[in-house]
Amino acid sequence: YTENGALVFDNVYSGLEYFVYGEKSSVVLSVPSSYSANDLYICVFVDGDEGTLIRLNKYGDEVEYEVASGLEKGVHKICVYKATEQKLWTAGERKLVVKKVVSTDDNFVLSGVRNKKDLKIDFYGDSITCGLNNLGEDNAFPTSKENGAKTYATIAGRTLNAEVSMVSYSGITTDCVFNTGSVTMTSLWDKYSALNGNVYAVDKNTDFAVINLGTNDASALYAGKTTQSDLVAGAKK
């Protein structure tokens, strides 16, 4: 969605895909200083490579980040995805705000050029879909150990050349209130995000949806926060 003329990405693995002619590419972002305590990362793919994590550690309303460099002069596909989920346990809310893609005489964006997708897949999930701690080896969950662009969902999406819609949130249940305050998937699935509660039109042309929920529902059941019948009703809902 847009906010004051800028593109805003809340959900993990939301972001930009564009084509550039040149040898490098940069984007201008708005990065508040509050992120210094709650790191925000992007993952950049260039021409279908393995992806590079970039920590957003320069702060300001308009900060330029170089996302690709040293390229052979020519046409290149650049993908800039939000690697960090919108909220991680007690950490603050984080959103990726893109003011513009830098375009110069030597390195310019090719307007109107798009990559044709073969499929449209909607993913709904919890921490596994977010990539929580998928780069870590312990029970700590810093954002530096999370790459939402390297999960079963996002890898499948790129492999299948699919347009991916991602609604995922660590600790989330299907319908009962447990780890995430009032946020449940039934309250979130058709909203832009937990940060933007506006309802959006779910794409009727989606080929299929993947729902990966239940772990936190089971935990809520064991903790006495829900019942088996309510859990089943929530899943149906």
mmCIF file of C-alpha atoms in Angstrom:
data_model
loop_
_atom_site.group_PDB
_atom_site.id
_atom_site.type_symbol
_atom_site.label_atom_id
_atom_site.label_comp_id
_atom_site.label_asym_id
_atom_site.label_seq_id
_atom_site.Cartn_x
_atom_site.Cartn_y
_atom_site.Cartn_z
ATOM 1 C CA TYR A 1 0.000 0.000 0.000
ATOM 2 C CA THR A 2 1.049 3.659 -0.250
ATOM 3 C CA GLU A 3 1.612 6.177 2.507
ATOM 4 C CA ASN A 4 2.491 9.818 1.778
ATOM 5 C CA GLY A 5 3.557 8.849 -1.731
ATOM 6 C CA ALA A 6 5.848 6.024 -0.580
ATOM 7 C CA LEU A 7 5.412 2.282 -0.956
ATOM 8 C CA VAL A 8 4.941 0.527 2.387
ATOM 9 C CA PHE A 9 5.625 -3.159 2.983
ATOM 10 C CA ASP A 10 4.655 -4.647 6.355
ATOM 11 C CA ASN A 11 4.487 -8.374 5.777
ATOM 12 C CA VAL A 12 7.601 -10.480 5.467
ATOM 13 C CA TYR A 13 8.585 -11.231 1.834
ATOM 14 C CA SER A 14 6.675 -8.265 0.486
ATOM 15 C CA GLY A 15 8.686 -5.900 -1.665
ATOM 16 C CA LEU A 16 9.817 -4.798 -5.111
ATOM 17 C CA GLU A 17 10.733 -6.529 -8.350
ATOM 18 C CA TYR A 18 12.112 -4.355 -11.155
ATOM 19 C CA PHE A 19 14.513 -4.352 -14.090
ATOM 20 C CA VAL A 20 17.465 -1.998 -14.386
ATOM 21 C CA TYR A 21 19.948 -1.286 -17.152
ATOM 22 C CA GLY A 22 23.435 -0.570 -15.877
ATOM 23 C CA GLU A 23 26.014 -1.899 -13.435
ATOM 24 C CA LYS A 24 24.382 -1.160 -10.070
ATOM 25 C CA SER A 25 21.130 -0.175 -8.394
ATOM 26 C CA SER A 26 20.041 1.722 -5.286
ATOM 27 C CA VAL A 27 16.794 2.382 -3.454
ATOM 28 C CA VAL A 28 15.839 5.263 -1.169
ATOM 29 C CA LEU A 29 14.225 4.122 2.085
ATOM 30 C CA SER A 30 12.745 5.717 5.177
ATOM 31 C CA VAL A 31 14.384 4.024 8.178
ATOM 32 C CA PRO A 32 13.523 5.394 11.646
ATOM 33 C CA SER A 33 16.220 5.344 14.302
ATOM 34 C CA SER A 34 13.996 3.148 16.491
ATOM 35 C CA TYR A 35 15.036 0.232 14.283
ATOM 36 C CA SER A 36 18.514 0.384 15.833
ATOM 37 C CA ALA A 37 17.186 -1.746 18.689
ATOM 38 C CA ASN A 38 14.873 -3.851 16.512
ATOM 39 C CA ASP A 39 16.824 -4.557 13.366
ATOM 40 C CA LEU A 40 15.159 -4.635 9.987
ATOM 41 C CA TYR A 41 16.701 -6.604 7.137
ATOM 42 C CA ILE A 42 16.016 -6.826 3.430
ATOM 43 C CA CYS A 43 17.029 -9.672 1.168
ATOM 44 C CA VAL A 44 18.096 -8.748 -2.358
ATOM 45 C CA PHE A 45 18.122 -11.146 -5.306
ATOM 46 C CA VAL A 46 19.925 -10.163 -8.507
ATOM 47 C CA ASP A 47 19.210 -12.159 -11.654
ATOM 48 C CA GLY A 48 17.967 -15.114 -9.628
ATOM 49 C CA ASP A 49 21.046 -15.494 -7.412
ATOM 50 C CA GLU A 50 20.989 -16.950 -3.869
ATOM 51 C CA GLY A 51 20.126 -13.618 -2.276
ATOM 52 C CA THR A 52 22.003 -11.210 -0.003
ATOM 53 C CA LEU A 53 20.835 -10.013 3.424
ATOM 54 C CA ILE A 54 21.279 -6.289 4.039
ATOM 55 C CA ARG A 55 20.788 -4.789 7.479
ATOM 56 C CA LEU A 56 19.152 -1.363 7.437
ATOM 57 C CA ASN A 57 21.581 0.378 9.783
ATOM 58 C CA LYS A 58 21.499 3.871 8.283
ATOM 59 C CA TYR A 59 18.638 5.970 9.581
ATOM 60 C CA GLY A 60 16.681 8.892 8.215
ATOM 61 C CA ASP A 61 13.605 9.872 6.248
ATOM 62 C CA GLU A 62 15.397 9.372 2.932
ATOM 63 C CA VAL A 63 18.416 7.065 3.088
ATOM 64 C CA GLU A 64 19.991 5.586 -0.026
ATOM 65 C CA TYR A 65 20.963 1.909 0.096
ATOM 66 C CA GLU A 66 22.938 0.294 -2.707
ATOM 67 C CA VAL A 67 21.298 -3.074 -3.344
ATOM 68 C CA ALA A 68 23.399 -4.240 -6.305
ATOM 69 C CA SER A 69 26.843 -3.322 -7.627
ATOM 70 C CA GLY A 70 29.664 -4.616 -9.816
ATOM 71 C CA LEU A 71 27.249 -5.979 -12.399
ATOM 72 C CA GLU A 72 28.067 -6.548 -16.016
ATOM 73 C CA LYS A 73 26.623 -3.596 -17.912
ATOM 74 C CA GLY A 74 23.245 -4.621 -19.240
ATOM 75 C CA VAL A 75 19.724 -5.541 -18.151
ATOM 76 C CA HIS A 76 19.312 -7.065 -14.678
ATOM 77 C CA LYS A 77 16.358 -8.190 -12.592
ATOM 78 C CA ILE A 78 16.447 -6.828 -9.026
ATOM 79 C CA CYS A 79 14.196 -8.168 -6.254
ATOM 80 C CA VAL A 80 14.133 -6.385 -2.882
ATOM 81 C CA TYR A 81 12.133 -8.277 -0.260
ATOM 82 C CA LYS A 82 11.449 -7.580 3.399
ATOM 83 C CA ALA A 83 13.330 -10.348 5.244
ATOM 84 C CA THR A 84 12.108 -9.425 8.733
ATOM 85 C CA GLU A 85 8.554 -10.033 9.864
ATOM 86 C CA GLN A 86 6.390 -7.137 11.020
ATOM 87 C CA LYS A 87 6.615 -7.955 14.721
ATOM 88 C CA LEU A 88 8.919 -10.306 16.603
ATOM 89 C CA TRP A 89 7.744 -11.141 20.140
ATOM 90 C CA THR A 90 8.489 -8.069 22.286
ATOM 91 C CA ALA A 91 10.281 -6.127 19.542
ATOM 92 C CA GLY A 92 8.574 -3.117 18.014
ATOM 93 C CA GLU A 93 6.609 -3.038 14.793
ATOM 94 C CA ARG A 94 8.726 -2.679 11.669
ATOM 95 C CA LYS A 95 7.713 -1.687 8.172
ATOM 96 C CA LEU A 96 9.751 -1.253 5.016
ATOM 97 C CA VAL A 97 9.094 2.160 3.437
ATOM 98 C CA VAL A 98 10.451 2.652 -0.081
ATOM 99 C CA LYS A 99 10.590 6.260 -1.265
ATOM 100 C CA LYS A 100 11.985 5.530 -4.726
ATOM 101 C CA VAL A 101 14.270 3.423 -6.872
ATOM 102 C CA VAL A 102 17.239 5.515 -7.985
ATOM 103 C CA SER A 103 17.424 5.970 -11.742
ATOM 104 C CA THR A 104 20.345 7.776 -13.421
ATOM 105 C CA ASP A 105 21.622 8.139 -16.976
ATOM 106 C CA ASP A 106 24.104 5.296 -16.400
ATOM 107 C CA ASN A 107 21.891 3.045 -14.261
ATOM 108 C CA PHE A 108 18.225 3.433 -15.048
ATOM 109 C CA VAL A 109 15.043 1.547 -14.313
ATOM 110 C CA LEU A 110 13.282 0.055 -17.314
ATOM 111 C CA SER A 111 9.708 1.260 -16.917
ATOM 112 C CA GLY A 112 6.892 -1.001 -18.040
ATOM 113 C CA VAL A 113 9.047 -4.161 -18.022
ATOM 114 C CA ARG A 114 7.560 -6.963 -15.946
ATOM 115 C CA ASN A 115 8.394 -10.591 -15.309
ATOM 116 C CA LYS A 116 5.446 -12.766 -16.348
ATOM 117 C CA LYS A 117 4.446 -15.081 -13.504
ATOM 118 C CA ASP A 118 3.173 -18.621 -14.048
ATOM 119 C CA LEU A 119 1.100 -18.904 -10.870
ATOM 120 C CA LYS A 120 -0.448 -16.904 -8.042
ATOM 121 C CA ILE A 121 -0.106 -18.468 -4.564
ATOM 122 C CA ASP A 122 -1.468 -17.087 -1.289
ATOM 123 C CA PHE A 123 0.407 -18.254 1.827
ATOM 124 C CA TYR A 124 -1.038 -17.987 5.346
ATOM 125 C CA GLY A 125 1.140 -19.132 8.217
ATOM 126 C CA ASP A 126 2.903 -18.755 11.529
ATOM 127 C CA SER A 127 6.601 -18.610 12.497
ATOM 128 C CA ILE A 128 7.649 -21.354 10.065
ATOM 129 C CA THR A 129 6.283 -19.309 7.176
ATOM 130 C CA CYS A 130 7.927 -16.155 8.606
ATOM 131 C CA GLY A 131 11.322 -17.885 8.849
ATOM 132 C CA LEU A 132 11.661 -17.271 12.585
ATOM 133 C CA ASN A 133 15.235 -18.219 13.629
ATOM 134 C CA ASN A 134 15.798 -20.138 10.385
ATOM 135 C CA LEU A 135 19.396 -18.853 10.381
ATOM 136 C CA GLY A 136 19.958 -19.619 14.080
ATOM 137 C CA GLU A 137 21.092 -22.587 16.121
ATOM 138 C CA ASP A 138 19.577 -21.775 19.520
ATOM 139 C CA ASN A 139 16.363 -20.599 21.115
ATOM 140 C CA ALA A 140 17.147 -16.890 20.777
ATOM 141 C CA PHE A 141 15.150 -15.066 18.122
ATOM 142 C CA PRO A 142 17.018 -11.941 17.003
ATOM 143 C CA THR A 143 16.004 -10.534 13.646
ATOM 144 C CA SER A 144 19.535 -11.206 12.387
ATOM 145 C CA LYS A 145 18.662 -14.910 12.567
ATOM 146 C CA GLU A 146 15.503 -14.585 10.484
ATOM 147 C CA ASN A 147 15.308 -14.473 6.708
ATOM 148 C CA GLY A 148 11.740 -14.589 5.479
ATOM 149 C CA ALA A 149 13.001 -14.856 1.901
ATOM 150 C CA LYS A 150 14.503 -18.276 2.649
ATOM 151 C CA THR A 151 11.520 -20.352 3.823
ATOM 152 C CA TYR A 152 9.640 -23.285 2.309
ATOM 153 C CA ALA A 153 7.028 -20.816 1.050
ATOM 154 C CA THR A 154 9.288 -18.242 -0.545
ATOM 155 C CA ILE A 155 11.656 -20.785 -2.081
ATOM 156 C CA ALA A 156 8.653 -22.607 -3.556
ATOM 157 C CA GLY A 157 7.302 -19.347 -4.906
ATOM 158 C CA ARG A 158 10.524 -18.470 -6.708
ATOM 159 C CA THR A 159 11.039 -22.030 -7.963
ATOM 160 C CA LEU A 160 7.532 -22.082 -9.450
ATOM 161 C CA ASN A 161 7.871 -18.513 -10.805
ATOM 162 C CA ALA A 162 4.795 -17.577 -8.804
ATOM 163 C CA GLU A 163 3.421 -14.273 -7.645
ATOM 164 C CA VAL A 164 3.310 -14.724 -3.870
ATOM 165 C CA SER A 165 0.973 -13.108 -1.372
ATOM 166 C CA MET A 166 2.282 -13.647 2.169
ATOM 167 C CA VAL A 167 0.286 -13.206 5.386
ATOM 168 C CA SER A 168 2.308 -14.706 8.240
ATOM 169 C CA TYR A 169 2.894 -13.820 11.867
ATOM 170 C CA SER A 170 4.970 -15.654 14.477
ATOM 171 C CA GLY A 171 2.997 -17.167 17.337
ATOM 172 C CA ILE A 172 -0.322 -16.766 15.562
ATOM 173 C CA THR A 173 -3.278 -19.085 16.026
ATOM 174 C CA THR A 174 -6.155 -19.684 13.672
ATOM 175 C CA ASP A 175 -8.884 -18.070 15.760
ATOM 176 C CA CYS A 176 -8.183 -18.199 19.511
ATOM 177 C CA VAL A 177 -6.320 -15.474 21.411
ATOM 178 C CA PHE A 178 -3.015 -16.775 22.757
ATOM 179 C CA ASN A 179 0.547 -15.481 22.158
ATOM 180 C CA THR A 180 -0.202 -12.478 19.973
ATOM 181 C CA GLY A 181 -2.690 -10.360 21.889
ATOM 182 C CA SER A 182 -5.786 -9.915 19.766
ATOM 183 C CA VAL A 183 -4.117 -10.884 16.481
ATOM 184 C CA THR A 184 -5.458 -14.125 15.001
ATOM 185 C CA MET A 185 -5.387 -15.324 11.419
ATOM 186 C CA THR A 186 -9.143 -14.931 11.080
ATOM 187 C CA SER A 187 -8.733 -11.278 12.082
ATOM 188 C CA LEU A 188 -5.712 -10.741 9.828
ATOM 189 C CA TRP A 189 -5.980 -12.788 6.648
ATOM 190 C CA ASP A 190 -7.902 -10.239 4.553
ATOM 191 C CA LYS A 191 -6.146 -7.132 5.957
ATOM 192 C CA TYR A 192 -3.053 -5.441 4.612
ATOM 193 C CA SER A 193 -1.259 -6.342 7.853
ATOM 194 C CA ALA A 194 -1.475 -6.094 11.627
ATOM 195 C CA LEU A 195 -0.171 -2.535 11.193
ATOM 196 C CA ASN A 196 -2.749 -1.624 8.549
ATOM 197 C CA GLY A 197 -6.163 -3.069 9.330
ATOM 198 C CA ASN A 198 -7.792 -1.953 6.095
ATOM 199 C CA VAL A 199 -9.458 -4.778 4.216
ATOM 200 C CA TYR A 200 -8.071 -5.500 0.766
ATOM 201 C CA ALA A 201 -9.666 -7.390 -2.102
ATOM 202 C CA VAL A 202 -8.364 -10.949 -2.077
ATOM 203 C CA ASP A 203 -7.374 -11.895 -5.623
ATOM 204 C CA LYS A 204 -10.007 -14.220 -7.092
ATOM 205 C CA ASN A 205 -7.484 -15.315 -9.720
ATOM 206 C CA THR A 206 -5.247 -16.962 -7.110
ATOM 207 C CA ASP A 207 -4.426 -20.484 -8.272
ATOM 208 C CA PHE A 208 -4.261 -21.953 -4.771
ATOM 209 C CA ALA A 209 -3.714 -21.090 -1.126
ATOM 210 C CA VAL A 210 -1.322 -22.722 1.331
ATOM 211 C CA ILE A 211 -2.376 -22.592 4.986
ATOM 212 C CA ASN A 212 0.325 -23.586 7.503
ATOM 213 C CA LEU A 213 -1.260 -23.172 10.931
ATOM 214 C CA GLY A 214 -1.964 -25.330 13.963
ATOM 215 C CA THR A 215 1.229 -25.401 16.042
ATOM 216 C CA ASN A 216 0.172 -22.464 18.200
ATOM 217 C CA ASP A 217 -3.434 -23.675 18.300
ATOM 218 C CA ALA A 218 -2.180 -26.937 19.799
ATOM 219 C CA SER A 219 -0.130 -24.991 22.358
ATOM 220 C CA ALA A 220 -3.211 -22.952 23.262
ATOM 221 C CA LEU A 221 -5.210 -26.144 23.661
ATOM 222 C CA TYR A 222 -2.609 -27.682 25.972
ATOM 223 C CA ALA A 223 -2.494 -24.428 27.969
ATOM 224 C CA GLY A 224 -6.256 -24.472 28.459
ATOM 225 C CA LYS A 225 -6.815 -21.333 26.370
ATOM 226 C CA THR A 226 -9.163 -23.051 23.937
ATOM 227 C CA THR A 227 -11.102 -26.265 23.522
ATOM 228 C CA GLN A 228 -10.989 -28.961 20.868
ATOM 229 C CA SER A 229 -14.399 -27.955 19.522
ATOM 230 C CA ASP A 230 -13.458 -24.253 19.372
ATOM 231 C CA LEU A 231 -10.168 -25.136 17.678
ATOM 232 C CA VAL A 232 -11.993 -27.089 14.977
ATOM 233 C CA ALA A 233 -14.583 -24.316 14.557
ATOM 234 C CA GLY A 234 -11.803 -21.762 14.204
ATOM 235 C CA ALA A 235 -10.065 -23.829 11.554
ATOM 236 C CA LYS A 236 -13.288 -24.108 9.564
ATOM 237 C CA LYS A 237 -13.885 -20.375 9.921
#
